[in-house]
Amino acid sequence: MAVRAVRGAVQLERDDAEHMQEQVGELLTAILERNGLLVDDLISVWFTATPDLHSDFPAAAARALGITDVPLLCAQELAVTGAMERVVRVLAHVETGLSKAGIAHVYLGAAGALRKDIAQ
């Protein structure tokens, strides 16, 4: 087993706690499924949100999925002029047998434009 990092992002349609929980939950589920991971494989998860999102913590979606014994951290993205709005990003550290090249980074919907080089 190796420690790997998995990236992901989703753009929300609106700043609403329920919508955030749904969309971030979908993102986390896709990250786990596409990489053949279990919750027990998670070491830690960092979430960032653009400055225009303040209805809830993205980590609340992880807790709602049952990810309760994994360290989670939320932070705010830099307010860069012209950056995509209403985006939640994820950086998950995991234990896996996958190689770096075998990791599936997950960018849902419009967030796929953020990292066309690694989005799968």
Coordinates of C-alpha atoms in Angstrom, one line a residue:
M1 CA 0.0 0.0 0.0
A2 CA 1.1 3.5 -0.8
V3 CA -0.1 6.9 0.3
R4 CA -1.6 8.8 -2.6
A5 CA -3.5 12.1 -3.1
V6 CA -6.7 12.3 -5.0
R7 CA -8.0 15.6 -6.3
G8 CA -11.5 16.6 -7.2
A9 CA -13.9 19.6 -7.5
V10 CA -17.5 20.5 -8.1
Q11 CA -19.1 23.8 -9.0
L12 CA -22.3 24.5 -7.1
E13 CA -25.3 26.1 -8.8
R14 CA -26.1 28.2 -5.7
D15 CA -24.8 28.8 -2.1
D16 CA -27.3 26.6 -0.2
A17 CA -26.4 24.2 2.6
E18 CA -28.6 21.4 1.3
H19 CA -27.3 21.8 -2.3
M20 CA -23.7 21.8 -1.0
Q21 CA -24.2 18.6 1.0
E22 CA -25.7 16.9 -2.0
Q23 CA -23.0 18.0 -4.5
V24 CA -20.0 17.5 -2.2
G25 CA -21.5 14.1 -1.2
E26 CA -21.7 13.2 -4.9
L27 CA -18.1 14.2 -5.4
L28 CA -16.8 12.2 -2.5
T29 CA -18.8 9.2 -3.5
A30 CA -17.4 9.4 -7.1
I31 CA -13.8 9.7 -5.8
L32 CA -14.3 6.6 -3.7
E33 CA -16.0 4.6 -6.4
R34 CA -13.8 5.5 -9.3
N35 CA -10.7 4.6 -7.3
G36 CA -12.0 1.5 -5.7
L37 CA -11.6 3.0 -2.2
L38 CA -13.4 2.4 1.1
V39 CA -13.9 4.9 3.8
D40 CA -11.2 3.0 5.8
D41 CA -8.7 3.9 3.0
L42 CA -9.1 7.6 3.8
I43 CA -6.3 9.2 5.8
S44 CA -7.4 12.8 5.7
V45 CA -9.5 15.1 3.5
W46 CA -8.9 18.8 2.8
F47 CA -11.8 20.9 1.4
T48 CA -11.5 24.4 0.0
A49 CA -14.4 26.6 -1.0
T50 CA -14.4 29.8 -3.0
P51 CA -15.1 33.0 -1.0
D52 CA -18.7 33.2 -2.3
L53 CA -19.7 29.9 -0.5
H54 CA -20.6 30.4 3.1
S55 CA -23.8 28.5 3.7
D56 CA -22.1 25.5 5.3
F57 CA -18.8 23.6 5.7
P58 CA -18.1 21.2 2.8
A59 CA -16.9 18.7 5.4
A60 CA -20.5 18.4 6.7
A61 CA -21.2 16.4 3.6
A62 CA -18.5 13.9 4.4
R63 CA -19.9 13.5 7.9
A64 CA -23.4 13.0 6.4
L65 CA -22.0 10.1 4.3
G66 CA -20.7 8.4 7.4
I67 CA -17.1 9.6 7.2
T68 CA -16.8 10.2 10.9
D69 CA -13.4 9.0 12.0
V70 CA -11.3 10.7 9.3
P71 CA -9.6 14.1 9.9
L72 CA -11.3 16.7 7.8
L73 CA -10.3 20.3 7.2
C74 CA -12.0 23.2 5.5
A75 CA -10.3 26.3 4.1
Q76 CA -11.1 29.2 1.8
E77 CA -9.7 29.5 -1.7
L78 CA -7.8 32.6 -2.8
A79 CA -10.1 35.3 -4.2
V80 CA -8.5 35.4 -7.7
T81 CA -10.1 37.8 -10.2
G82 CA -11.9 35.8 -12.9
A83 CA -11.7 32.4 -11.1
M84 CA -14.6 30.0 -11.4
E85 CA -17.3 30.8 -8.8
R86 CA -19.0 28.5 -6.3
V87 CA -16.4 25.8 -6.4
V88 CA -15.6 23.2 -3.7
R89 CA -12.3 21.4 -4.1
V90 CA -11.1 18.2 -2.4
L91 CA -7.7 16.8 -1.7
A92 CA -8.0 13.4 -0.2
H93 CA -5.0 11.5 1.2
V94 CA -5.6 7.7 0.8
E95 CA -3.9 4.4 1.3
T96 CA -4.1 2.4 -2.0
G97 CA -2.4 -0.1 -4.2
L98 CA -3.0 2.2 -7.2
S99 CA 0.0 3.9 -8.8
K100 CA 0.1 7.7 -9.1
A101 CA -0.9 7.3 -12.8
G102 CA -3.8 5.0 -11.8
I103 CA -5.5 7.5 -9.6
A104 CA -8.8 8.9 -11.0
H105 CA -9.1 12.6 -10.1
V106 CA -12.8 13.6 -10.2
Y107 CA -14.0 16.9 -11.5
L108 CA -17.8 17.0 -11.8
G109 CA -19.8 19.1 -14.2
A110 CA -18.4 22.5 -15.1
A111 CA -15.5 22.0 -12.7
G112 CA -13.9 19.7 -15.3
A113 CA -12.6 22.8 -17.0
L114 CA -10.4 23.5 -14.0
R115 CA -8.0 20.7 -14.6
K116 CA -8.5 19.2 -18.0
D117 CA -5.0 17.6 -17.7
I118 CA -6.1 15.3 -14.8
A119 CA -9.9 15.2 -14.8
Q120 CA -11.3 11.8 -15.6

